[in-house]
PDB file of C-alpha atoms in Angstrom:
ATOM      1  CA  TYR A  12       0.000   0.000   0.000  1.00  0.00           C
ATOM      2  CA  HIS A  13       1.109   3.526  -0.767  1.00  0.00           C
ATOM      3  CA  ILE A  14      -0.233   6.060   1.755  1.00  0.00           C
ATOM      4  CA  ASN A  15       0.050   9.827   1.365  1.00  0.00           C
ATOM      5  CA  LEU A  16      -0.183  11.378   4.795  1.00  0.00           C
ATOM      6  CA  ILE A  17      -1.250  14.967   5.365  1.00  0.00           C
ATOM      7  CA  ASP A  18      -1.060  15.997   9.000  1.00  0.00           C
ATOM      8  CA  THR A  19      -3.039  19.106   9.924  1.00  0.00           C
ATOM      9  CA  PRO A  20      -2.736  21.019  13.206  1.00  0.00           C
ATOM     10  CA  GLY A  21      -5.675  20.541  15.549  1.00  0.00           C
ATOM     11  CA  HIS A  22      -5.575  24.053  16.977  1.00  0.00           C
ATOM     12  CA  ILE A  23      -8.425  26.426  16.170  1.00  0.00           C
ATOM     13  CA  ASP A  24      -6.046  29.052  14.723  1.00  0.00           C
ATOM     14  CA  PHE A  25      -5.286  26.691  11.837  1.00  0.00           C
ATOM     15  CA  THR A  26      -8.877  25.960  10.817  1.00  0.00           C
ATOM     16  CA  ILE A  27      -8.222  27.110   7.238  1.00  0.00           C
ATOM     17  CA  GLU A  28      -5.222  24.733   6.970  1.00  0.00           C
ATOM     18  CA  VAL A  29      -7.504  21.847   7.915  1.00  0.00           C
ATOM     19  CA  GLU A  30     -10.099  23.037   5.410  1.00  0.00           C
ATOM     20  CA  ARG A  31      -7.552  23.065   2.563  1.00  0.00           C
ATOM     21  CA  ALA A  32      -6.205  19.631   3.421  1.00  0.00           C
ATOM     22  CA  LEU A  33      -9.654  18.044   3.758  1.00  0.00           C
ATOM     23  CA  ARG A  34     -10.508  19.126   0.211  1.00  0.00           C
ATOM     24  CA  VAL A  35      -7.930  16.766  -1.265  1.00  0.00           C
ATOM     25  CA  LEU A  36      -8.228  13.810   1.117  1.00  0.00           C
ATOM     26  CA  ASP A  37      -9.846  10.488   0.232  1.00  0.00           C
ATOM     27  CA  GLY A  38     -10.185   9.478   3.874  1.00  0.00           C
ATOM     28  CA  ALA A  39      -9.160  10.698   7.314  1.00  0.00           C
ATOM     29  CA  VAL A  40      -8.202   9.474  10.773  1.00  0.00           C
ATOM     30  CA  LEU A  41      -9.960  11.448  13.501  1.00  0.00           C
ATOM     31  CA  ILE A  42      -7.775  11.474  16.615  1.00  0.00           C
ATOM     32  CA  LEU A  43      -9.321  11.872  20.062  1.00  0.00           C
ATOM     33  CA  CYS A  44      -7.857  11.981  23.539  1.00  0.00           C
ATOM     34  CA  ALA A  45      -8.741   9.048  25.819  1.00  0.00           C
ATOM     35  CA  VAL A  46      -9.070  11.440  28.760  1.00  0.00           C
ATOM     36  CA  SER A  47     -10.909  14.472  27.384  1.00  0.00           C
ATOM     37  CA  GLY A  48     -12.812  12.746  24.544  1.00  0.00           C
ATOM     38  CA  VAL A  49     -14.620  14.987  22.065  1.00  0.00           C
ATOM     39  CA  GLN A  50     -13.392  18.562  22.491  1.00  0.00           C
ATOM     40  CA  SER A  51     -14.818  21.728  20.935  1.00  0.00           C
ATOM     41  CA  GLN A  52     -12.184  21.644  18.169  1.00  0.00           C
ATOM     42  CA  THR A  53     -13.124  18.020  17.363  1.00  0.00           C
ATOM     43  CA  ILE A  54     -16.639  19.261  16.601  1.00  0.00           C
ATOM     44  CA  THR A  55     -15.262  21.939  14.237  1.00  0.00           C
ATOM     45  CA  VAL A  56     -13.086  19.438  12.341  1.00  0.00           C
ATOM     46  CA  ASP A  57     -15.993  16.966  12.234  1.00  0.00           C
ATOM     47  CA  ARG A  58     -18.170  19.646  10.608  1.00  0.00           C
ATOM     48  CA  GLN A  59     -15.485  20.275   7.964  1.00  0.00           C
ATOM     49  CA  MET A  60     -15.152  16.545   7.235  1.00  0.00           C
ATOM     50  CA  LYS A  61     -18.904  16.311   6.713  1.00  0.00           C
ATOM     51  CA  ARG A  62     -18.826  19.322   4.391  1.00  0.00           C
ATOM     52  CA  TYR A  63     -16.313  17.613   2.079  1.00  0.00           C
ATOM     53  CA  ASP A  64     -17.791  14.094   2.535  1.00  0.00           C
ATOM     54  CA  VAL A  65     -14.547  12.630   3.898  1.00  0.00           C
ATOM     55  CA  PRO A  66     -14.963   9.106   5.339  1.00  0.00           C
ATOM     56  CA  ARG A  67     -13.127   8.576   8.601  1.00  0.00           C
ATOM     57  CA  ILE A  68     -11.859   5.997  11.034  1.00  0.00           C
ATOM     58  CA  SER A  69     -11.286   7.147  14.615  1.00  0.00           C
ATOM     59  CA  PHE A  70      -8.284   6.619  16.869  1.00  0.00           C
ATOM     60  CA  ILE A  71      -8.369   7.183  20.624  1.00  0.00           C
ATOM     61  CA  ASN A  72      -4.881   8.259  21.638  1.00  0.00           C
ATOM     62  CA  LYS A  73      -3.141   8.595  25.033  1.00  0.00           C
ATOM     63  CA  MET A  74      -4.479   5.304  26.394  1.00  0.00           C
ATOM     64  CA  ASP A  75      -1.551   5.285  28.844  1.00  0.00           C
ATOM     65  CA  ARG A  76      -2.589   8.532  30.587  1.00  0.00           C
ATOM     66  CA  MET A  77      -4.296   8.838  33.973  1.00  0.00           C
ATOM     67  CA  GLY A  78      -8.067   8.647  33.673  1.00  0.00           C
ATOM     68  CA  ALA A  79      -8.081   7.131  30.180  1.00  0.00           C
ATOM     69  CA  ASN A  80     -11.551   5.882  29.260  1.00  0.00           C
ATOM     70  CA  PRO A  81     -12.024   5.029  25.573  1.00  0.00           C
ATOM     71  CA  PHE A  82     -15.670   3.984  25.938  1.00  0.00           C
ATOM     72  CA  LYS A  83     -16.648   7.432  27.203  1.00  0.00           C
ATOM     73  CA  ALA A  84     -15.029   8.928  24.093  1.00  0.00           C
ATOM     74  CA  ILE A  85     -16.916   6.492  21.807  1.00  0.00           C
ATOM     75  CA  GLU A  86     -20.187   7.470  23.483  1.00  0.00           C
ATOM     76  CA  GLN A  87     -19.363  11.132  22.808  1.00  0.00           C
ATOM     77  CA  ILE A  88     -18.702  10.423  19.090  1.00  0.00           C
ATOM     78  CA  ASN A  89     -22.200   8.931  18.938  1.00  0.00           C
ATOM     79  CA  THR A  90     -23.936  11.708  20.878  1.00  0.00           C
ATOM     80  CA  LYS A  91     -21.946  14.890  20.120  1.00  0.00           C
ATOM     81  CA  LEU A  92     -20.755  14.220  16.550  1.00  0.00           C
ATOM     82  CA  LYS A  93     -23.957  12.328  15.649  1.00  0.00           C
ATOM     83  CA  ILE A  94     -22.155   9.606  13.678  1.00  0.00           C
ATOM     84  CA  PRO A  95     -22.634   5.943  14.630  1.00  0.00           C
ATOM     85  CA  ALA A  96     -19.366   4.633  16.087  1.00  0.00           C
ATOM     86  CA  ALA A  97     -18.292   1.395  17.731  1.00  0.00           C
ATOM     87  CA  ALA A  98     -15.020   0.014  19.058  1.00  0.00           C
ATOM     88  CA  VAL A  99     -13.241  -2.618  16.961  1.00  0.00           C
ATOM     89  CA  GLN A 100     -10.801  -3.155  19.847  1.00  0.00           C
ATOM     90  CA  VAL A 101     -10.889  -3.440  23.636  1.00  0.00           C
ATOM     91  CA  PRO A 102      -7.839  -2.260  25.624  1.00  0.00           C
ATOM     92  CA  ILE A 103      -5.852  -4.730  27.727  1.00  0.00           C
ATOM     93  CA  GLY A 104      -5.269  -2.688  30.874  1.00  0.00           C
ATOM     94  CA  ALA A 105      -5.278   1.122  30.937  1.00  0.00           C
ATOM     95  CA  GLU A 106      -3.151   4.012  32.185  1.00  0.00           C
ATOM     96  CA  ASP A 107       0.302   2.655  33.262  1.00  0.00           C
ATOM     97  CA  GLU A 108      -0.800  -0.940  32.652  1.00  0.00           C
ATOM     98  CA  PHE A 109      -1.864  -0.486  29.026  1.00  0.00           C
ATOM     99  CA  GLU A 110      -0.290  -3.474  27.238  1.00  0.00           C
ATOM    100  CA  GLY A 111      -2.218  -3.888  23.996  1.00  0.00           C
ATOM    101  CA  VAL A 112      -5.679  -4.567  22.626  1.00  0.00           C
ATOM    102  CA  VAL A 113      -8.123  -7.385  21.934  1.00  0.00           C
ATOM    103  CA  ASP A 114      -9.210  -7.353  18.284  1.00  0.00           C
ATOM    104  CA  LEU A 115     -12.996  -7.799  18.293  1.00  0.00           C
ATOM    105  CA  ILE A 116     -13.106  -8.957  14.668  1.00  0.00           C
ATOM    106  CA  THR A 117     -10.616 -11.850  14.912  1.00  0.00           C
ATOM    107  CA  MET A 118     -11.066 -12.276  18.707  1.00  0.00           C
ATOM    108  CA  LYS A 119      -7.307 -12.405  19.305  1.00  0.00           C
ATOM    109  CA  SER A 120      -5.159 -10.529  21.840  1.00  0.00           C
ATOM    110  CA  LEU A 121      -2.480  -8.264  20.379  1.00  0.00           C
ATOM    111  CA  TYR A 122       0.327  -7.195  22.715  1.00  0.00           C
ATOM    112  CA  ASN A 123       3.001  -4.599  21.997  1.00  0.00           C
ATOM    113  CA  VAL A 124       6.394  -5.537  23.418  1.00  0.00           C
ATOM    114  CA  GLY A 125       9.940  -4.266  22.992  1.00  0.00           C
ATOM    115  CA  PRO A 126      11.526  -1.026  24.192  1.00  0.00           C
ATOM    116  CA  SER A 127       9.412   1.157  21.893  1.00  0.00           C
ATOM    117  CA  GLY A 128       6.444  -1.140  21.364  1.00  0.00           C
ATOM    118  CA  GLU A 129       7.251  -1.954  17.762  1.00  0.00           C
ATOM    119  CA  GLU A 130       7.003  -5.749  18.090  1.00  0.00           C
ATOM    120  CA  ILE A 131       3.528  -7.278  18.028  1.00  0.00           C
ATOM    121  CA  VAL A 132       2.788 -10.552  19.806  1.00  0.00           C
ATOM    122  CA  GLN A 133      -0.491 -12.241  18.900  1.00  0.00           C
ATOM    123  CA  LYS A 134      -2.173 -14.623  21.356  1.00  0.00           C
ATOM    124  CA  ASP A 135      -5.344 -16.615  20.837  1.00  0.00           C
ATOM    125  CA  GLU A 136      -6.570 -16.437  24.414  1.00  0.00           C
ATOM    126  CA  ILE A 137      -8.339 -13.361  25.769  1.00  0.00           C
ATOM    127  CA  PRO A 138      -7.534 -12.368  29.409  1.00  0.00           C
ATOM    128  CA  ASP A 139     -10.241 -13.732  31.756  1.00  0.00           C
ATOM    129  CA  HIS A 140     -11.185 -10.404  33.322  1.00  0.00           C
ATOM    130  CA  LEU A 141     -11.929  -8.969  29.847  1.00  0.00           C
ATOM    131  CA  LYS A 142     -14.132 -11.727  28.441  1.00  0.00           C
ATOM    132  CA  GLY A 143     -17.390 -10.085  29.550  1.00  0.00           C
ATOM    133  CA  VAL A 144     -16.403  -6.664  28.135  1.00  0.00           C
ATOM    134  CA  VAL A 145     -15.191  -8.213  24.874  1.00  0.00           C
ATOM    135  CA  GLU A 146     -18.460 -10.125  24.345  1.00  0.00           C
ATOM    136  CA  GLU A 147     -20.523  -7.021  25.108  1.00  0.00           C
ATOM    137  CA  ARG A 148     -18.464  -4.744  22.834  1.00  0.00           C
ATOM    138  CA  LYS A 149     -18.567  -7.255  19.985  1.00  0.00           C
ATOM    139  CA  ARG A 150     -22.354  -7.389  20.309  1.00  0.00           C
ATOM    140  CA  MET A 151     -22.479  -3.577  20.230  1.00  0.00           C
ATOM    141  CA  LEU A 152     -20.250  -3.508  17.124  1.00  0.00           C
ATOM    142  CA  ILE A 153     -22.518  -5.930  15.251  1.00  0.00           C
ATOM    143  CA  GLU A 154     -25.689  -4.120  16.387  1.00  0.00           C
ATOM    144  CA  THR A 155     -24.334  -0.729  15.313  1.00  0.00           C
ATOM    145  CA  LEU A 156     -23.325  -2.159  11.915  1.00  0.00           C
ATOM    146  CA  ALA A 157     -26.765  -3.762  11.534  1.00  0.00           C
ATOM    147  CA  ASP A 158     -28.295  -0.279  11.942  1.00  0.00           C
ATOM    148  CA  VAL A 159     -26.240   1.208   9.090  1.00  0.00           C
ATOM    149  CA  ASP A 160     -25.602  -1.719   6.701  1.00  0.00           C
ATOM    150  CA  ASP A 161     -28.341  -3.810   5.020  1.00  0.00           C
ATOM    151  CA  GLU A 162     -26.310  -7.004   4.582  1.00  0.00           C
ATOM    152  CA  MET A 163     -25.257  -6.986   8.234  1.00  0.00           C
ATOM    153  CA  ALA A 164     -28.880  -6.317   9.245  1.00  0.00           C
ATOM    154  CA  GLU A 165     -29.985  -9.501   7.426  1.00  0.00           C
ATOM    155  CA  ILE A 166     -27.318 -11.602   9.206  1.00  0.00           C
ATOM    156  CA  PHE A 167     -28.271 -10.004  12.541  1.00  0.00           C
ATOM    157  CA  LEU A 168     -32.029 -10.584  12.090  1.00  0.00           C
ATOM    158  CA  ALA A 169     -31.389 -14.203  11.092  1.00  0.00           C
ATOM    159  CA  GLU A 170     -29.507 -14.475  14.435  1.00  0.00           C
ATOM    160  CA  GLU A 171     -26.409 -15.846  12.721  1.00  0.00           C
ATOM    161  CA  GLU A 172     -22.833 -15.164  13.838  1.00  0.00           C
ATOM    162  CA  PRO A 173     -21.132 -13.035  11.133  1.00  0.00           C
ATOM    163  CA  SER A 174     -17.658 -14.153  10.016  1.00  0.00           C
ATOM    164  CA  PRO A 175     -14.633 -11.802  10.392  1.00  0.00           C
ATOM    165  CA  GLU A 176     -14.708 -11.244   6.598  1.00  0.00           C
ATOM    166  CA  GLN A 177     -18.385 -10.238   6.707  1.00  0.00           C
ATOM    167  CA  ILE A 178     -17.759  -7.834   9.586  1.00  0.00           C
ATOM    168  CA  LYS A 179     -14.789  -6.256   7.779  1.00  0.00           C
ATOM    169  CA  ALA A 180     -16.762  -5.882   4.535  1.00  0.00           C
ATOM    170  CA  ALA A 181     -19.663  -4.271   6.419  1.00  0.00           C
ATOM    171  CA  ILE A 182     -17.340  -1.814   8.217  1.00  0.00           C
ATOM    172  CA  ARG A 183     -15.740  -0.873   4.892  1.00  0.00           C
ATOM    173  CA  ARG A 184     -19.083  -0.334   3.134  1.00  0.00           C
ATOM    174  CA  ALA A 185     -20.555   1.707   5.985  1.00  0.00           C
ATOM    175  CA  THR A 186     -17.373   3.786   6.465  1.00  0.00           C
ATOM    176  CA  ILE A 187     -17.079   4.699   2.772  1.00  0.00           C
ATOM    177  CA  ALA A 188     -20.822   5.500   2.698  1.00  0.00           C
ATOM    178  CA  LEU A 189     -20.178   7.990   5.591  1.00  0.00           C
ATOM    179  CA  LYS A 190     -22.628   6.163   7.867  1.00  0.00           C
ATOM    180  CA  PHE A 191     -20.195   4.758  10.446  1.00  0.00           C
ATOM    181  CA  THR A 192     -16.730   5.119  11.946  1.00  0.00           C
ATOM    182  CA  PRO A 193     -14.751   2.193  13.449  1.00  0.00           C
ATOM    183  CA  VAL A 194     -12.840   3.188  16.583  1.00  0.00           C
ATOM    184  CA  PHE A 195      -9.250   2.072  17.261  1.00  0.00           C
ATOM    185  CA  MET A 196      -7.293   2.830  20.423  1.00  0.00           C
ATOM    186  CA  GLY A 197      -3.683   3.035  21.518  1.00  0.00           C
ATOM    187  CA  SER A 198      -0.842   5.324  22.477  1.00  0.00           C
ATOM    188  CA  ALA A 199       1.063   7.012  19.666  1.00  0.00           C
ATOM    189  CA  LEU A 200       3.935   8.127  21.883  1.00  0.00           C
ATOM    190  CA  ALA A 201       4.567   4.579  23.139  1.00  0.00           C
ATOM    191  CA  ASN A 202       4.039   3.112  19.637  1.00  0.00           C
ATOM    192  CA  LYS A 203       1.313   0.890  21.052  1.00  0.00           C
ATOM    193  CA  SER A 204      -1.485  -0.353  18.814  1.00  0.00           C
ATOM    194  CA  VAL A 205      -0.756   2.272  16.123  1.00  0.00           C
ATOM    195  CA  GLN A 206       0.078  -0.543  13.678  1.00  0.00           C
ATOM    196  CA  HIS A 207      -3.499  -1.871  13.825  1.00  0.00           C
ATOM    197  CA  MET A 208      -4.874   1.589  13.118  1.00  0.00           C
ATOM    198  CA  LEU A 209      -2.708   1.731   9.961  1.00  0.00           C
ATOM    199  CA  ASP A 210      -4.101  -1.669   8.952  1.00  0.00           C
ATOM    200  CA  GLY A 211      -7.497  -0.087   9.470  1.00  0.00           C
ATOM    201  CA  VAL A 212      -6.584   2.716   7.045  1.00  0.00           C
ATOM    202  CA  CYS A 213      -5.867   0.074   4.375  1.00  0.00           C
ATOM    203  CA  ASP A 214      -8.900  -2.062   5.280  1.00  0.00           C
ATOM    204  CA  TYR A 215     -11.635   0.532   5.702  1.00  0.00           C
ATOM    205  CA  LEU A 216     -10.737   3.816   3.994  1.00  0.00           C
ATOM    206  CA  PRO A 217     -11.339   4.179   0.245  1.00  0.00           C
ATOM    207  CA  ASN A 218      -8.590   4.143  -2.373  1.00  0.00           C
ATOM    208  CA  PRO A 219      -8.645   6.991  -4.960  1.00  0.00           C
ATOM    209  CA  SER A 220     -10.771   5.009  -7.415  1.00  0.00           C
ATOM    210  CA  GLU A 221     -13.555   4.582  -4.844  1.00  0.00           C
ATOM    211  CA  VAL A 222     -14.048   8.305  -4.254  1.00  0.00           C
ATOM    212  CA  GLN A 223     -16.163  10.414  -6.555  1.00  0.00           C
ATOM    213  CA  ASN A 224     -14.460  13.688  -7.496  1.00  0.00           C
ATOM    214  CA  MET A 225     -16.130  16.277  -9.703  1.00  0.00           C
ATOM    215  CA  SER A 226     -14.620  19.075 -11.773  1.00  0.00           C
ATOM    216  CA  LEU A 227     -16.115  21.919 -13.830  1.00  0.00           C
ATOM    217  CA  ASP A 228     -15.515  22.177 -17.576  1.00  0.00           C
ATOM    218  CA  MET A 229     -14.664  25.803 -18.443  1.00  0.00           C
ATOM    219  CA  LYS A 230     -15.343  25.276 -22.146  1.00  0.00           C
ATOM    220  CA  ARG A 231     -18.894  24.089 -21.505  1.00  0.00           C
ATOM    221  CA  ASN A 232     -20.198  26.778 -19.129  1.00  0.00           C
ATOM    222  CA  GLU A 233     -18.746  25.004 -16.101  1.00  0.00           C
ATOM    223  CA  ALA A 234     -20.645  21.755 -16.632  1.00  0.00           C
ATOM    224  CA  SER A 235     -19.831  19.080 -14.024  1.00  0.00           C
ATOM    225  CA  VAL A 236     -17.469  16.321 -15.143  1.00  0.00           C
ATOM    226  CA  LYS A 237     -16.658  13.192 -13.121  1.00  0.00           C
ATOM    227  CA  LEU A 238     -12.902  12.671 -12.779  1.00  0.00           C
ATOM    228  CA  VAL A 239     -11.528   9.166 -13.323  1.00  0.00           C
ATOM    229  CA  PRO A 240      -8.131   8.314 -11.792  1.00  0.00           C
ATOM    230  CA  TYR A 241      -6.598   6.884 -14.984  1.00  0.00           C
ATOM    231  CA  GLN A 242      -3.036   7.741 -15.988  1.00  0.00           C
ATOM    232  CA  SER A 243      -3.870   7.995 -19.711  1.00  0.00           C
ATOM    233  CA  LEU A 244      -6.551  10.703 -19.465  1.00  0.00           C
ATOM    234  CA  PRO A 245      -5.818  14.478 -19.615  1.00  0.00           C
ATOM    235  CA  PHE A 246      -4.164  15.862 -16.487  1.00  0.00           C
ATOM    236  CA  VAL A 247      -6.362  17.458 -13.804  1.00  0.00           C
ATOM    237  CA  GLY A 248      -4.909  18.458 -10.437  1.00  0.00           C
ATOM    238  CA  LEU A 249      -5.481  20.865  -7.581  1.00  0.00           C
ATOM    239  CA  ALA A 250      -2.792  22.998  -5.935  1.00  0.00           C
ATOM    240  CA  PHE A 251      -3.959  23.058  -2.319  1.00  0.00           C
ATOM    241  CA  LYS A 252      -1.028  24.493  -0.410  1.00  0.00           C
ATOM    242  CA  LEU A 253       1.860  26.894  -0.977  1.00  0.00           C
ATOM    243  CA  GLU A 254       4.871  26.849   1.294  1.00  0.00           C
ATOM    244  CA  GLU A 255       8.000  28.978   1.527  1.00  0.00           C
ATOM    245  CA  SER A 256      10.754  26.557   2.502  1.00  0.00           C
ATOM    246  CA  ASN A 257      14.557  26.571   2.407  1.00  0.00           C
ATOM    247  CA  PHE A 258      14.202  24.962  -1.042  1.00  0.00           C
ATOM    248  CA  GLY A 259      12.284  27.994  -2.365  1.00  0.00           C
ATOM    249  CA  GLN A 260       8.553  28.020  -2.944  1.00  0.00           C
ATOM    250  CA  LEU A 261       6.789  24.664  -2.886  1.00  0.00           C
ATOM    251  CA  THR A 262       3.356  24.071  -4.380  1.00  0.00           C
ATOM    252  CA  TYR A 263       1.557  20.988  -3.133  1.00  0.00           C
ATOM    253  CA  ILE A 264      -0.573  19.346  -5.821  1.00  0.00           C
ATOM    254  CA  ARG A 265      -3.116  16.546  -5.621  1.00  0.00           C
ATOM    255  CA  VAL A 266      -3.416  14.760  -8.993  1.00  0.00           C
ATOM    256  CA  TYR A 267      -6.966  13.636  -9.697  1.00  0.00           C
ATOM    257  CA  GLN A 268      -6.662  12.405 -13.258  1.00  0.00           C
ATOM    258  CA  GLY A 269      -3.910  11.793 -15.801  1.00  0.00           C
ATOM    259  CA  THR A 270      -0.175  12.148 -15.150  1.00  0.00           C
ATOM    260  CA  LEU A 271       1.913  15.169 -14.176  1.00  0.00           C
ATOM    261  CA  ARG A 272       5.330  15.036 -15.897  1.00  0.00           C
ATOM    262  CA  LYS A 273       8.527  16.967 -15.307  1.00  0.00           C
ATOM    263  CA  GLY A 274       8.996  19.648 -17.979  1.00  0.00           C
ATOM    264  CA  ALA A 275       5.334  19.554 -19.017  1.00  0.00           C
ATOM    265  CA  ASN A 276       3.211  22.644 -19.589  1.00  0.00           C
ATOM    266  CA  VAL A 277       0.119  22.894 -17.444  1.00  0.00           C
ATOM    267  CA  PHE A 278      -2.797  25.253 -17.988  1.00  0.00           C
ATOM    268  CA  ASN A 279      -3.757  27.301 -14.903  1.00  0.00           C
ATOM    269  CA  ALA A 280      -7.559  27.566 -14.952  1.00  0.00           C
ATOM    270  CA  ARG A 281      -7.590  30.525 -12.576  1.00  0.00           C
ATOM    271  CA  ASN A 282      -5.621  33.040 -14.688  1.00  0.00           C
ATOM    272  CA  ASP A 283      -5.714  31.319 -18.134  1.00  0.00           C
ATOM    273  CA  LYS A 284      -1.918  31.070 -18.282  1.00  0.00           C
ATOM    274  CA  LYS A 285       0.399  28.197 -19.138  1.00  0.00           C
ATOM    275  CA  VAL A 286       2.772  27.101 -16.405  1.00  0.00           C
ATOM    276  CA  ARG A 287       5.865  24.974 -16.938  1.00  0.00           C
ATOM    277  CA  ILE A 288       6.635  22.294 -14.346  1.00  0.00           C
ATOM    278  CA  PRO A 289      10.425  22.530 -13.758  1.00  0.00           C
ATOM    279  CA  ARG A 290      10.709  19.734 -11.182  1.00  0.00           C
ATOM    280  CA  ILE A 291       8.510  17.377  -9.206  1.00  0.00           C
ATOM    281  CA  VAL A 292       9.338  16.030  -5.746  1.00  0.00           C
ATOM    282  CA  ARG A 293       7.790  13.620  -3.292  1.00  0.00           C
ATOM    283  CA  MET A 294       7.990  14.769   0.300  1.00  0.00           C
ATOM    284  CA  HIS A 295       9.139  12.414   3.067  1.00  0.00           C
ATOM    285  CA  SER A 296       8.769  14.546   6.237  1.00  0.00           C
ATOM    286  CA  ASN A 297      11.848  16.795   5.769  1.00  0.00           C
ATOM    287  CA  GLU A 298      13.482  15.022   2.801  1.00  0.00           C
ATOM    288  CA  MET A 299      12.625  15.338  -0.864  1.00  0.00           C
ATOM    289  CA  GLU A 300      12.739  12.644  -3.496  1.00  0.00           C
ATOM    290  CA  GLU A 301      12.947  13.830  -7.111  1.00  0.00           C
ATOM    291  CA  VAL A 302      10.552  12.057  -9.466  1.00  0.00           C
ATOM    292  CA  SER A 303      10.016  12.446 -13.189  1.00  0.00           C
ATOM    293  CA  GLU A 304       6.246  11.900 -13.150  1.00  0.00           C
ATOM    294  CA  ILE A 305       3.401  11.450 -10.714  1.00  0.00           C
ATOM    295  CA  GLY A 306       0.220   9.461 -11.366  1.00  0.00           C
ATOM    296  CA  ALA A 307      -3.459   9.910 -10.585  1.00  0.00           C
ATOM    297  CA  GLY A 308      -4.500   9.751  -6.940  1.00  0.00           C
ATOM    298  CA  GLU A 309      -1.112  10.925  -5.668  1.00  0.00           C
ATOM    299  CA  ILE A 310       0.195  14.044  -3.927  1.00  0.00           C
ATOM    300  CA  CYS A 311       3.451  15.804  -4.851  1.00  0.00           C
TER     301      CYS A 311
END
């Protein structure tokens, strides 16, 4: 999998930054604090995501802090953000004793070990003191999915036990349809359970071909055209961010259709001028990788 990551500040002063980034995203990870849950800024960002129809998975961070309670945060997503949400994991221990999570879909325990939590140990048995919580949360997950997904509703009404594949497919359908958000939990600073959230990005968020993007055709009185992420079609992209860096001015572009090539001439729809593309780079945090062309669905 190739993931382009755009990190936006959560602070209210940077609301416009978030707005610009959300325009070009195919999916998002909404991060909440395990202690304070849904904060006022979460509500603002949630409103922006809904405006641009961005599907999201949720991640409850800081599980190793005093007073961490992920289930309170999930309840707040349901009540304050008004989007059905359910946990796909249950934490093993909390605060200082946070060791890992139980995956509700496969019903396995996943522990993070090693000095910085980067090694994952999978065990089939679930700790005894968690069995009740795990059963209850799994029931809640299936019930919530049955409310938002027709296929899951049929399985639920027939009183059958859905398979892990059926649960995953239902989460993916409901997430992409903006009707549901699966909730992961962990501690980013301790590297605990972040890996499973990244798996969730691949499993439940849409790839560029599953998102509908529209553009306006200037030659036909701004008629709406659906963009298709094929490399062979004419190039369409959106410059969504300008940045003055020590490399000079950078323009961040999301390519929606076609291919952007080094040395090509691109037509700027805003001022009707041709622009030459002198060089294209891929950003890796603070390093740049020179590339000769970039395909549809990518950011450069």
